[in-house]
CSV table of C-alpha atoms in Angstrom, one decimal:
chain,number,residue,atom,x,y,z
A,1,UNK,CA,-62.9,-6.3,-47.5
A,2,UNK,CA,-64.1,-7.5,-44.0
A,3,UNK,CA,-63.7,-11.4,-43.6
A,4,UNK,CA,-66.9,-13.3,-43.6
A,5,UNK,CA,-68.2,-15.4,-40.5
A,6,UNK,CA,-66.9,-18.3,-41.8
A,7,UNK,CA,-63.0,-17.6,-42.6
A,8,UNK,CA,-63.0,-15.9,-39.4
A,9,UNK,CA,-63.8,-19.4,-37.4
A,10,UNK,CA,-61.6,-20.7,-40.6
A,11,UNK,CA,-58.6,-18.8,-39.0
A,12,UNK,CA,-59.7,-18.9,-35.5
A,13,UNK,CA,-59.3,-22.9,-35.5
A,14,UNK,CA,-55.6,-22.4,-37.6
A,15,UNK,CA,-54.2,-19.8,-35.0
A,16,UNK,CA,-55.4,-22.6,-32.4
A,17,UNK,CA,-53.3,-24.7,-33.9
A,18,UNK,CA,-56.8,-27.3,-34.7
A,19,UNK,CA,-56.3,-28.7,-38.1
A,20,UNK,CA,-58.4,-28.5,-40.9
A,21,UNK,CA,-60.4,-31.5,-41.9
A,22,UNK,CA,-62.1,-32.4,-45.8
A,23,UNK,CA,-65.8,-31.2,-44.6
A,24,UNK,CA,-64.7,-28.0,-42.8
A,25,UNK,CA,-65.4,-24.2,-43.9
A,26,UNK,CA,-62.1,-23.4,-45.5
A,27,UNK,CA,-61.1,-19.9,-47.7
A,28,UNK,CA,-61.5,-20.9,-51.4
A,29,UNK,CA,-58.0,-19.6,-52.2
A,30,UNK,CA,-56.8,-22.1,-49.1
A,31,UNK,CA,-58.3,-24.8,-51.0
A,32,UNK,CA,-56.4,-24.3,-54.4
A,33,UNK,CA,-53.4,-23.5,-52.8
A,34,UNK,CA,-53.4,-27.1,-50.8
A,35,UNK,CA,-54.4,-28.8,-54.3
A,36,UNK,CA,-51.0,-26.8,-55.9
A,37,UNK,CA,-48.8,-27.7,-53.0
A,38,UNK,CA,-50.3,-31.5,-52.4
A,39,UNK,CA,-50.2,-32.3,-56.4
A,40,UNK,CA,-47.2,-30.8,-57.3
A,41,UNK,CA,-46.1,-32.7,-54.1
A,42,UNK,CA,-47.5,-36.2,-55.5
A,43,UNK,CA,-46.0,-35.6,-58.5
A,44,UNK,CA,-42.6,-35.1,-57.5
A,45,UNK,CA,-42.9,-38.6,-55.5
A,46,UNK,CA,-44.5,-40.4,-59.2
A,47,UNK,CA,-41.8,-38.8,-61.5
A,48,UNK,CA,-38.8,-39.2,-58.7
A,49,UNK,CA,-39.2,-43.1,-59.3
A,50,UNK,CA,-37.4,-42.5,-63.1
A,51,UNK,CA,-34.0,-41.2,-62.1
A,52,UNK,CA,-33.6,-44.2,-59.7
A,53,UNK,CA,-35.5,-46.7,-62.0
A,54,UNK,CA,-32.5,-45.9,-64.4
A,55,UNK,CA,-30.1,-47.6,-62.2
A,56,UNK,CA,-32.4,-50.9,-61.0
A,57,UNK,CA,-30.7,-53.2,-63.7
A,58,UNK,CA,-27.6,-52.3,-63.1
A,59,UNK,CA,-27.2,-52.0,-59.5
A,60,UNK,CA,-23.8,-53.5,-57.9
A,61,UNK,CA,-24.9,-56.4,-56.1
A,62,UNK,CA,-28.0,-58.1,-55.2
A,63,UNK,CA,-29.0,-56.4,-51.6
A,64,UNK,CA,-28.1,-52.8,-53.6
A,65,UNK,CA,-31.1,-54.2,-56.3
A,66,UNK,CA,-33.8,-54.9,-53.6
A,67,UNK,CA,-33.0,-52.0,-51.5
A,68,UNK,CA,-33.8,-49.8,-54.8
A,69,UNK,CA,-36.9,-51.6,-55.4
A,70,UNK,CA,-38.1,-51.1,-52.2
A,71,UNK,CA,-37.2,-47.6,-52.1
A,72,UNK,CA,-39.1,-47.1,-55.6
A,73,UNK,CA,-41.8,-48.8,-54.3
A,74,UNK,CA,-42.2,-46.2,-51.0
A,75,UNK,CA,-41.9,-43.4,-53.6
A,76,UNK,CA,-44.7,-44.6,-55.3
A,77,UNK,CA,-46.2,-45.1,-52.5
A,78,UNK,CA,-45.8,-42.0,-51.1
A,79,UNK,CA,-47.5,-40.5,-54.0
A,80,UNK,CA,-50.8,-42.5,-53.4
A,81,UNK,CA,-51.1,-40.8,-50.0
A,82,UNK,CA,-50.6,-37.8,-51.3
A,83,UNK,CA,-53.0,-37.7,-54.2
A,84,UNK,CA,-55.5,-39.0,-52.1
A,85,UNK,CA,-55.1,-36.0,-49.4
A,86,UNK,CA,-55.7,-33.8,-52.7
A,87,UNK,CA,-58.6,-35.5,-53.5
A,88,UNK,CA,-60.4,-34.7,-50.2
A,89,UNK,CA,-60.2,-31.6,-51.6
A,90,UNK,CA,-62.3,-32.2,-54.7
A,91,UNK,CA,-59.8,-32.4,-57.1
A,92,UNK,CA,-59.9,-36.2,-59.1
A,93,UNK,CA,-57.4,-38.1,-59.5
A,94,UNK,CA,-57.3,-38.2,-63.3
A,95,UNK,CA,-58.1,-33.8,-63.2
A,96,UNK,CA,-54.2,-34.1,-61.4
A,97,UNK,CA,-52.8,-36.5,-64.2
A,98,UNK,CA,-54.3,-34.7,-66.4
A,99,UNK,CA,-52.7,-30.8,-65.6
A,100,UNK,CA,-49.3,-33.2,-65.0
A,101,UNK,CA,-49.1,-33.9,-68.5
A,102,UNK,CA,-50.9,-30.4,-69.4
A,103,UNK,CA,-47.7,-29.0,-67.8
A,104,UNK,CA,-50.4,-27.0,-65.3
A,105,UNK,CA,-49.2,-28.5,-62.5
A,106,UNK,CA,-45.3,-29.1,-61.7
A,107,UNK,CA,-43.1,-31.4,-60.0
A,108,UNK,CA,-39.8,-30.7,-58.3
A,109,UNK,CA,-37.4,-29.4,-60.3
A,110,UNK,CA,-34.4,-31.7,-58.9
A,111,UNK,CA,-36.1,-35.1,-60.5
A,112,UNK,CA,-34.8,-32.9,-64.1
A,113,UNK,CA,-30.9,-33.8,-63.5
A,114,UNK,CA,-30.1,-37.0,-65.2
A,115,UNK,CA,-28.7,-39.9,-62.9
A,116,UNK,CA,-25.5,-40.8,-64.5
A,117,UNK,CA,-23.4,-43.0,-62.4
A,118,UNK,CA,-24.5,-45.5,-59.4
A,119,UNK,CA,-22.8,-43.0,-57.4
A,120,UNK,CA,-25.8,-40.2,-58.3
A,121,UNK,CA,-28.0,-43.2,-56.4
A,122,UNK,CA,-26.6,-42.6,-52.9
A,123,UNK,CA,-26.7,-38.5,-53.4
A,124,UNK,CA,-30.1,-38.4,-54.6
A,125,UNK,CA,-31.1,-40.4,-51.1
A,126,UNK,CA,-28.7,-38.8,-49.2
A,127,UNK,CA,-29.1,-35.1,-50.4
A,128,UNK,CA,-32.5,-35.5,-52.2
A,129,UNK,CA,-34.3,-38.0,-49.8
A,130,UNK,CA,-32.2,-35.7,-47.2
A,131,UNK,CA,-33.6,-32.0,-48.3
A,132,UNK,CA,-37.0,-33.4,-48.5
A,133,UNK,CA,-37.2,-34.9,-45.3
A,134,UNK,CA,-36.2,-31.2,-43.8
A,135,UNK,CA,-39.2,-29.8,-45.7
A,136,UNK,CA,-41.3,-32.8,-44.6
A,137,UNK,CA,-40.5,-32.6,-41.3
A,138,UNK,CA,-41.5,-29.1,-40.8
A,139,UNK,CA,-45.0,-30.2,-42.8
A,140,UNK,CA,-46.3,-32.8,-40.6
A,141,UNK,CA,-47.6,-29.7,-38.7
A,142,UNK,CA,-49.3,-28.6,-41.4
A,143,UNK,CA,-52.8,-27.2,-41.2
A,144,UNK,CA,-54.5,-29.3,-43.4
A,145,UNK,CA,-55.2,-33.0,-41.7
A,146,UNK,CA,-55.2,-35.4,-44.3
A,147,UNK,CA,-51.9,-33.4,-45.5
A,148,UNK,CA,-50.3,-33.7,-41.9
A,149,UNK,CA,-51.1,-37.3,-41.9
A,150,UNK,CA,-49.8,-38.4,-45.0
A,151,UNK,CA,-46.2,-37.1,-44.0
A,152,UNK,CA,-46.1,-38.2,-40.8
A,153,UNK,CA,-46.4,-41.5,-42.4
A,154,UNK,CA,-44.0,-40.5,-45.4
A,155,UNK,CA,-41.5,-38.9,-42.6
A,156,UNK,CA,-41.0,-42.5,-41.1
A,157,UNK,CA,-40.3,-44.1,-44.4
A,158,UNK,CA,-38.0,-41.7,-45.5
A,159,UNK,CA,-35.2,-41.6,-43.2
A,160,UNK,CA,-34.4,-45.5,-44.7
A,161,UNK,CA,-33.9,-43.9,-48.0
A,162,UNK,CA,-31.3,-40.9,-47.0
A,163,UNK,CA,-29.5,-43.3,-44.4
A,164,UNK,CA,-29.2,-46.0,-47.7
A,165,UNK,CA,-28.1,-43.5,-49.9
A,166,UNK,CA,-25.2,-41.9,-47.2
A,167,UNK,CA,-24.2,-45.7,-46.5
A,168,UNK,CA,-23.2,-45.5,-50.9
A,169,UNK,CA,-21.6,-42.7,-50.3
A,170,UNK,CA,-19.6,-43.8,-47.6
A,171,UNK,CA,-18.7,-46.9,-49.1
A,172,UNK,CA,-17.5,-45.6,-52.3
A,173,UNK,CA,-15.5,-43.3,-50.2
A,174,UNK,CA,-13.8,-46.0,-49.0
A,175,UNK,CA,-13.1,-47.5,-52.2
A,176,UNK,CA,-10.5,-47.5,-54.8
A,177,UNK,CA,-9.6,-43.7,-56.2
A,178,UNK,CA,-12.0,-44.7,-59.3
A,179,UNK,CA,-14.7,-44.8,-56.9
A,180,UNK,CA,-14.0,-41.8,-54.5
A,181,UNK,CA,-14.0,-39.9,-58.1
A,182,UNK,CA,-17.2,-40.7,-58.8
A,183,UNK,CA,-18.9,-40.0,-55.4
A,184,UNK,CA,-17.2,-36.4,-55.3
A,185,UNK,CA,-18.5,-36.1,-58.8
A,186,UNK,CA,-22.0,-37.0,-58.1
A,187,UNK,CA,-22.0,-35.0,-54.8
A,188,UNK,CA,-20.4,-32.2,-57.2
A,189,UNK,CA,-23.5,-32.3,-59.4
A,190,UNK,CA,-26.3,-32.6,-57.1
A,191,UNK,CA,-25.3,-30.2,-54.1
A,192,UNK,CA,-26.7,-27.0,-55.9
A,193,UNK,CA,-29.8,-28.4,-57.2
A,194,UNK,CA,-30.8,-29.7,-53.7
A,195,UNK,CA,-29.9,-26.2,-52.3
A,196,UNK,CA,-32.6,-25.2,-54.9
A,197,UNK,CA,-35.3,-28.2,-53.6
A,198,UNK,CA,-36.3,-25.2,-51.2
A,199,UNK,CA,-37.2,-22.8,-53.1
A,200,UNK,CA,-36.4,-19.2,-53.9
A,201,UNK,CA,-34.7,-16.7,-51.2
A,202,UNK,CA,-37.9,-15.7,-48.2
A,203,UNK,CA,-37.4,-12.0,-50.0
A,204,UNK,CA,-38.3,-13.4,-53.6
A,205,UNK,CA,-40.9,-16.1,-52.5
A,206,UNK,CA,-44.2,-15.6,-54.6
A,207,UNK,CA,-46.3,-18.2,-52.3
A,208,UNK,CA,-45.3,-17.3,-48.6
A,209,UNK,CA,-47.7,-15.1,-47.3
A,210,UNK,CA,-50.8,-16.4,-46.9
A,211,UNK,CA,-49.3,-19.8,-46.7
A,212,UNK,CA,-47.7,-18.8,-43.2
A,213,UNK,CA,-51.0,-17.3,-42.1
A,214,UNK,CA,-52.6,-20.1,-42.7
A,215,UNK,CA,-50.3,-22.5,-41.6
A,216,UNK,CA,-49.9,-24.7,-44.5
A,217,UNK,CA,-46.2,-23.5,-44.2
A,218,UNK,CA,-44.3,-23.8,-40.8
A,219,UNK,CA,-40.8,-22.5,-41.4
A,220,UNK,CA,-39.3,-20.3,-44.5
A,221,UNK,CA,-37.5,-21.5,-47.5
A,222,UNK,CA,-34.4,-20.1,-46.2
A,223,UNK,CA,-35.0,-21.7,-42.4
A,224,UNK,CA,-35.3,-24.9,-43.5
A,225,UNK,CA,-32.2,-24.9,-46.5
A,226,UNK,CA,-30.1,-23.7,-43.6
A,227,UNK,CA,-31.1,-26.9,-41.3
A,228,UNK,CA,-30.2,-29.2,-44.2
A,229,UNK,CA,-27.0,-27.5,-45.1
A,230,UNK,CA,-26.6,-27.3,-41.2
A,231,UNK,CA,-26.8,-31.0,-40.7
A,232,UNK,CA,-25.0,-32.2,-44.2
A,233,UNK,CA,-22.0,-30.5,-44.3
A,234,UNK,CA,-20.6,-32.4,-41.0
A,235,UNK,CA,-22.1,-35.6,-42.8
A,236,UNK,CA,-19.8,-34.8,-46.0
A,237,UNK,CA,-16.8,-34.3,-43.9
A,238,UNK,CA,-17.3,-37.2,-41.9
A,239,UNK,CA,-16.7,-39.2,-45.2
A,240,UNK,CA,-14.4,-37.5,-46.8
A,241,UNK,CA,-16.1,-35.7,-49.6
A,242,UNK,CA,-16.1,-31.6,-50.4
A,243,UNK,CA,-18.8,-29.6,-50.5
A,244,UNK,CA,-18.7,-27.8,-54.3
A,245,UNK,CA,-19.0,-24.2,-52.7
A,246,UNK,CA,-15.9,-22.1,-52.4
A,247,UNK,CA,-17.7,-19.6,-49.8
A,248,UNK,CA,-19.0,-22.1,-47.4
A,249,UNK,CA,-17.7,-21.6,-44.2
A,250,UNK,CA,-18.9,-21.8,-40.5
A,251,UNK,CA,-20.7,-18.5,-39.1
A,252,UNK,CA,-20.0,-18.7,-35.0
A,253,UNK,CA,-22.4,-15.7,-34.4
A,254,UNK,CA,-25.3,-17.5,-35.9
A,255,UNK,CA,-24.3,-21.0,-35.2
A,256,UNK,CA,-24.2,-21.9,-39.1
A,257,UNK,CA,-23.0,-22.3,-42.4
A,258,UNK,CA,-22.9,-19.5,-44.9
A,259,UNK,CA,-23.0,-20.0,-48.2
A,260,UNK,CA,-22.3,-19.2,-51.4
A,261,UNK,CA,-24.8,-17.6,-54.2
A,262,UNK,CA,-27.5,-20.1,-55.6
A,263,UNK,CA,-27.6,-20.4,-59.4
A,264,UNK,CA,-31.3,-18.9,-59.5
A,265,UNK,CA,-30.5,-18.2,-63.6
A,266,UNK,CA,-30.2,-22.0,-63.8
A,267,UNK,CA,-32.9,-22.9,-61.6
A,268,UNK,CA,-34.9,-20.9,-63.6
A,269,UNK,CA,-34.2,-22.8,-66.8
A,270,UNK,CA,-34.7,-25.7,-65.7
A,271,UNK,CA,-38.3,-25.0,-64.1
A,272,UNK,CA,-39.4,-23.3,-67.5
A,273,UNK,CA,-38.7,-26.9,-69.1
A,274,UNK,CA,-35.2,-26.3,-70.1
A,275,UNK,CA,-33.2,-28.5,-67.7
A,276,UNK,CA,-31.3,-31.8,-68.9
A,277,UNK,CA,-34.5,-34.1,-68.6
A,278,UNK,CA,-37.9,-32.3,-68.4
A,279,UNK,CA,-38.7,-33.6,-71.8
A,280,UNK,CA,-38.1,-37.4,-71.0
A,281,UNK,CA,-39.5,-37.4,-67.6
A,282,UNK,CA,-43.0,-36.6,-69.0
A,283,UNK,CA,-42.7,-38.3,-72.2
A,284,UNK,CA,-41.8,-41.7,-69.8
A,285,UNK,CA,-45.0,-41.0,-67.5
A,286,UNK,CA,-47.1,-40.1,-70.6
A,287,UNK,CA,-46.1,-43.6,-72.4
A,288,UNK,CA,-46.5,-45.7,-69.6
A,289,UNK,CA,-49.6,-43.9,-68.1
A,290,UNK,CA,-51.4,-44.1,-71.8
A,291,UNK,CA,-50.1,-48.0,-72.6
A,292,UNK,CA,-51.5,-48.9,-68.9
A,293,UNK,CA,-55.5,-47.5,-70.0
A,294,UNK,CA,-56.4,-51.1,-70.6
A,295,UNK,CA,-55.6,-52.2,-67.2
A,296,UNK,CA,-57.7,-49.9,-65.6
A,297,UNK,CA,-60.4,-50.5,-68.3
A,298,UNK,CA,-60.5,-53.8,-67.6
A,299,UNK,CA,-60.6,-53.2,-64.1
A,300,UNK,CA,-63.8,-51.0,-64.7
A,301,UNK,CA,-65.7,-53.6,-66.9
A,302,UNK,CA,-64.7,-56.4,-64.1
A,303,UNK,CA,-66.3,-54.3,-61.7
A,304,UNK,CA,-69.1,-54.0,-64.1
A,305,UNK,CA,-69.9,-57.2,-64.9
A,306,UNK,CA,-69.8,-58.5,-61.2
A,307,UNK,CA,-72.4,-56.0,-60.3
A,308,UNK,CA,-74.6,-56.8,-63.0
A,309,UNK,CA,-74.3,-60.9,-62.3
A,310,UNK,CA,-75.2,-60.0,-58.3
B,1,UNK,CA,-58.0,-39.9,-73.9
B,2,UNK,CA,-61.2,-41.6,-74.2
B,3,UNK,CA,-62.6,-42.9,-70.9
B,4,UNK,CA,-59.6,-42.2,-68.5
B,5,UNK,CA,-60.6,-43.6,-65.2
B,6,UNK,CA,-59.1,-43.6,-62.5
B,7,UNK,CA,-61.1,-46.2,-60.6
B,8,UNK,CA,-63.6,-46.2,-57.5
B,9,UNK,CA,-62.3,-44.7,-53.8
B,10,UNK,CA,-62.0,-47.0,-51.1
B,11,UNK,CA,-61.1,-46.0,-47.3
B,12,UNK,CA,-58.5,-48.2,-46.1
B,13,UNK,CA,-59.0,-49.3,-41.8
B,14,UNK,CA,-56.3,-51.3,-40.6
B,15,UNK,CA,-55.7,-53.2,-37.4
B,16,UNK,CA,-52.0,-53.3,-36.5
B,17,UNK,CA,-52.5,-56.3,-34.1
B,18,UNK,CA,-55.4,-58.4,-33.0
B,19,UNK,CA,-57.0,-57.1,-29.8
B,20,UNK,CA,-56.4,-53.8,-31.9
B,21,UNK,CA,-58.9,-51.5,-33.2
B,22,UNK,CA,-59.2,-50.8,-37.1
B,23,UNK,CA,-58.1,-47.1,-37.6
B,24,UNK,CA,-58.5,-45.4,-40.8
B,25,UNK,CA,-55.3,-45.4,-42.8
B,26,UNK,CA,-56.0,-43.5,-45.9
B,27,UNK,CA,-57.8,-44.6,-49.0
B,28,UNK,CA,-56.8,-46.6,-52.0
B,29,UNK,CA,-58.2,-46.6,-55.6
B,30,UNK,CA,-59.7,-50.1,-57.0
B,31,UNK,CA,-62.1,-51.6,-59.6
B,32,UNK,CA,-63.2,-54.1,-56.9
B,33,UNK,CA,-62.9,-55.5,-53.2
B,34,UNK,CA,-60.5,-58.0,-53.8
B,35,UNK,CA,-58.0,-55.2,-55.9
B,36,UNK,CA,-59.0,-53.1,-53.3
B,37,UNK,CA,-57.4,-55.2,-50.5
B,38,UNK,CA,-54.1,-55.9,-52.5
B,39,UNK,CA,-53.8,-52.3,-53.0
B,40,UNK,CA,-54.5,-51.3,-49.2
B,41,UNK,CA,-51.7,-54.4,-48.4
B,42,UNK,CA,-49.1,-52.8,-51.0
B,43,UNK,CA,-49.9,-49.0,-49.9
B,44,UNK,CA,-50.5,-49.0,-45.9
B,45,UNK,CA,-48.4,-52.3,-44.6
B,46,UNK,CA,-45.3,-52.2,-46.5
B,47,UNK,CA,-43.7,-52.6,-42.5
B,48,UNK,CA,-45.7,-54.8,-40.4
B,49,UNK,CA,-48.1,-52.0,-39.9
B,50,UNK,CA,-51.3,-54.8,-40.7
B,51,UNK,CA,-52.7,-57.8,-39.4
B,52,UNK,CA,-56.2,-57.2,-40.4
B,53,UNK,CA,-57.1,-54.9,-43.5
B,54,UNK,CA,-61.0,-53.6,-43.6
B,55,UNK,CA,-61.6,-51.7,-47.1
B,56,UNK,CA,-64.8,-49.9,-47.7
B,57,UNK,CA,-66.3,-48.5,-50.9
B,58,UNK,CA,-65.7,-44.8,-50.1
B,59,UNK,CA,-69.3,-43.3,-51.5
B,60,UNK,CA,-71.0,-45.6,-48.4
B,61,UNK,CA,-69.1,-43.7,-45.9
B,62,UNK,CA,-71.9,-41.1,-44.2
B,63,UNK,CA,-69.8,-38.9,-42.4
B,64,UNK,CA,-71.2,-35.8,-39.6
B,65,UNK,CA,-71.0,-32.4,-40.9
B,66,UNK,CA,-69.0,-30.5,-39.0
B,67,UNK,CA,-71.1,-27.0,-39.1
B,68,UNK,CA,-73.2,-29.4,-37.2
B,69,UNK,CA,-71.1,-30.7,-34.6
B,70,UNK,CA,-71.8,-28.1,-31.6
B,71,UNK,CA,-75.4,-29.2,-31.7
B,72,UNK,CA,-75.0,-32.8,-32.8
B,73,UNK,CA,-72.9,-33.7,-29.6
B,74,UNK,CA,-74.2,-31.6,-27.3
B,75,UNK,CA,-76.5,-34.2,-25.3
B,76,UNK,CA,-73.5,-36.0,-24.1
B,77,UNK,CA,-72.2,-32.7,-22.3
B,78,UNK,CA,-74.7,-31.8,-19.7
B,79,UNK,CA,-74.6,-35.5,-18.4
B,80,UNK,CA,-71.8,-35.1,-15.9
B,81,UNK,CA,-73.3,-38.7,-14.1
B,82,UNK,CA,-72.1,-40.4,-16.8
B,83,UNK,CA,-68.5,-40.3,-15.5
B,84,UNK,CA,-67.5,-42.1,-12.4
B,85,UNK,CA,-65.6,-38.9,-10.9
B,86,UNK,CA,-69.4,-37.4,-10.8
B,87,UNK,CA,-70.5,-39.4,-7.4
B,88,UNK,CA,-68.9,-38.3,-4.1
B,89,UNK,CA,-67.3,-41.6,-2.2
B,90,UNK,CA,-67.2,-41.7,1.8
B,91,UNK,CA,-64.2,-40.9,3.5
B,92,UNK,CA,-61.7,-44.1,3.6
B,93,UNK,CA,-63.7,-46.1,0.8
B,94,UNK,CA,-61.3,-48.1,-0.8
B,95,UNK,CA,-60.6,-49.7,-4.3
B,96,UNK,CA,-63.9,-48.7,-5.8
C-alpha cells in the first residue's frame, strides 16, 4: 500500500523532529496507539496512589506524613495531565474509566505488589519513582505535544519523590539491625519487578515498531532498563544495601552492568491479573469511583441550575 | 452506571508572575468557574508556578486549523518592512 498525502506530511513533520499537535493529520493507528500508551499511562499514576495510601496513617513521624501526602497528591496529579493529553485525542474521560474498570485498558504492572512495611515506601520512590523517571525522561521528546508537555511537567516533580524515597532508604540503613533488615527486604522484593517497569526484552516487544518510526518511543526497553540499573546499583552500594541478583556484575567493554535473567513467567502472571493485588487495586478505584457519582452529580445540577437562574 | 459524567473541560492559562503573560497550562475538568479555578490551583501550582490563574470553558476556545496554516499566515511573510533590519541606515548612524 502507498502512503496517502497526508501520512506522508504526517511523517515528514515526525522525521523533522516538529511535534504533533490535537488538530493535525495524524495515522489512525498513531492515534490509538497514543490513547493505549497515554491511558494506560494515567492509570498507572491513579492506581499508584493505593500502595502508598496504605502507609499514610501509619507513617513514622509527622514530616514522613506530609511528605506522603504531598507525593500522593502529585500522583494524582500527574494523572490529570495525562488524561487530559488523551483526551485531545478524542477519547473522554469517562470512555478511559470506563475500559479501566472493563479491564481494556491496563496500568503498570508494579502498582500489583503489596506495600508491606514502611520500608517498601522509600523503594517504591526510589526504584519505582526512579524507573519511571528513566522512561519519562526519554518521553518528553515524544512526538505527540500535549504528551511531551505533560512529562516535562511530570519530569520536574518527580525527581522529589525518588530523592524522598532513597533519603528512607538511607536512613533505615543507618538504623538499628531491625531496620537495615527491613530495607534489604523491601529492596529484595521490589528490584525485579522494577527491572520489569520496562517492559519485555527489544527482541520480544509487541509495540516497538511503529512506535520508533513515529517517534512516540525515543530509546528501547532494553536502553533505558540498562540506564536505571546503570545509575542504581552505585546508589545501593553507596548505602549499604545488595542488589538481589547473583549475576550482576560490571561489564568494562560496554561500560555497564549485566544482569541476571528477568522472571518474564512471573511478570506474566501478574499482567494477566494474577499478581498479589490486581483484584484489590480495582475493586478500591471501583468503590471509591462509584460512591463519589454524587459529587460530580451535584456538580452537574449546580452547574445547571446557575445557568438556568442567569 | 447511570449518568457518569465526568464534568465540563476547561483550559487552564496561568501567569507565573505579574508583568508575566498567561500561558496555557493544561486543562482541568469542573462543573463550574469557581470549581474550575480550585482545580486549576490544586493541579498546575502545586510549586509557586501561579500568581494569576485564567480558566476558560474549553468548547469557547476557536482554535486555527492547521491544514490551513500555510495560507492563513501567509500575508505576514511578504512584508519584509515590517521588521526594523528591512531599512538600510547611513554609515556611522548610531543608537537607532
Amino acid at each position: 500500500m502507498f502512503p496517502t498525502a497526508t501520512e506522508t506530511s504526517f511523517q515528514e513533520k515526525v522525521d523533522q523532529d516538529l511535534n504533533i499537535e490535537p488538530k493535525d493529520h495524524m495515522p489512525e493507528n498513531y492515534r490509538l496507539h497514543l490513547i493505549r500508551q497515554i491511558s494506560q499511562h494515567a492509570h498507572s499514576e491513579v492506581i499508584g496512589m493505593q500502595p502508598e495510601g496504605n502507609w499514610i496513617t501509619r507513617a513514622p513521624s509527622l514530616r514522613a506524613k506530609q511528605i506522603l501526602l504531598a507525593k500522593i497528591q502529585d500522583e494524582g496529579g500527574h494523572g490529570l495531565y495525562l488524561y487530559s493529553a488523551a483526551e485531545t485525542l478524542g477519547i473522554s474521560r469517562e470512555e478511559m474509566i470506563e475500559q479501566l474498570h472493563s479491564g481494556k485498558a491496563k496500568y503498570s504492572n508494579i502498582f500489583n505488589y503489596p506495600s508491606l512495611t514502611w520500608a517498601d515506601i522509600g523503594a517504591i520512590g526510589w526504584l519505582v519513582d526512579g524507573a519511571a523517571i528513566v522512561n519519562q525522561v526519554s518521553l518528553q521528546r515524544t512526538s505527540y505535544g500535549p504528551y511531551a508537555r505533560a512529562m516535562v511537567r511530570i519530569c520536574k516533580e518527580e525527581s522529589f519523590h525518588q530523592r524522598q524515597g532513597y533519603e528512607i532508604m538511607a536512613k533505615m540503613m543507618k538504623g538499628i539491625p531491625a531496620q537495615r533488615e527491613m530495607a534489604q527486604d523491601a529492596m529484595n522484593r521490589w528490584w525485579w519487578p522494577a527491572l520489569m517497569m520496562f517492559g519485555p526484552h527489544d527482541s520480544d516487544s509487541p509495540h516497538s515498531g511503529n512506535a520508533f518510526k513515529w517517534k512516540i518511543k525515543r530509546k528501547s526497553n532494553d536502553e533505558l532498563r540498562q540506564r536505571f540499573i546503570d545509575k542504581t546499583v552505585p546508589q545501593a552500594e553507596l548505602i549499604g544495601l545488595a542488589i538481589p541478583d547473583k549475576d550482576l556484575k560490571w561489564n568494562e567493554a560496554k561500560q555497564g552492568y549485566d544482569h541476571g535473567e528477568i522472571n518474564w513467567a512471573e511478570f506474566k502472571q501478574v499482567i494477566s491479573g494474577n499478581g498479589p493485588c490486581n483484584k484489590q487495586r480495582m475493586a478500591h478505584h471501583v468503590k471509591y469511583h462509584e460512591e463519589g457519582a454524587w459529587v460530580r452529580e451535584a456538580g452537574a445540577a449546580y452547574s445547571k441550575q446557575i445557568q438556568e437562574n442567569k | 452506571m447511570a449518568n457518569d459524567t465526568q464534568l465540563d473541560l476547561w483550559e487552564v492559562f496561568i501567569q507565573s508572575r505579574a508583568g508575566n503573560h498567561h500561558i496555557h497550562a493544561g486543562s482541568v475538568h469542573a462543573s463550574d468557574r469557581q470549581m474550575a479555578l480550585q482545580n486549576a490551583r490544586d493541579i498546575y501550582t502545586r510549586r509557586n508556578e501561579g500568581s494569576s490563574i485564567w480558566v476558560v470553558p474549553a468548547k469557547y476556545v476557536t482554535a486555527s486549523n492547521p491544514d490551513d496554516a500555510d495560507m492563513f499566515f501567509d500575508p505576514a511573510n511578504d512584508k519584509i518592512y515590517r521588521h526594523p533590519t528591512f531599512y538600510v541606515m547611513p554609515e556611522g548612524a548610531k543608537q537607532i
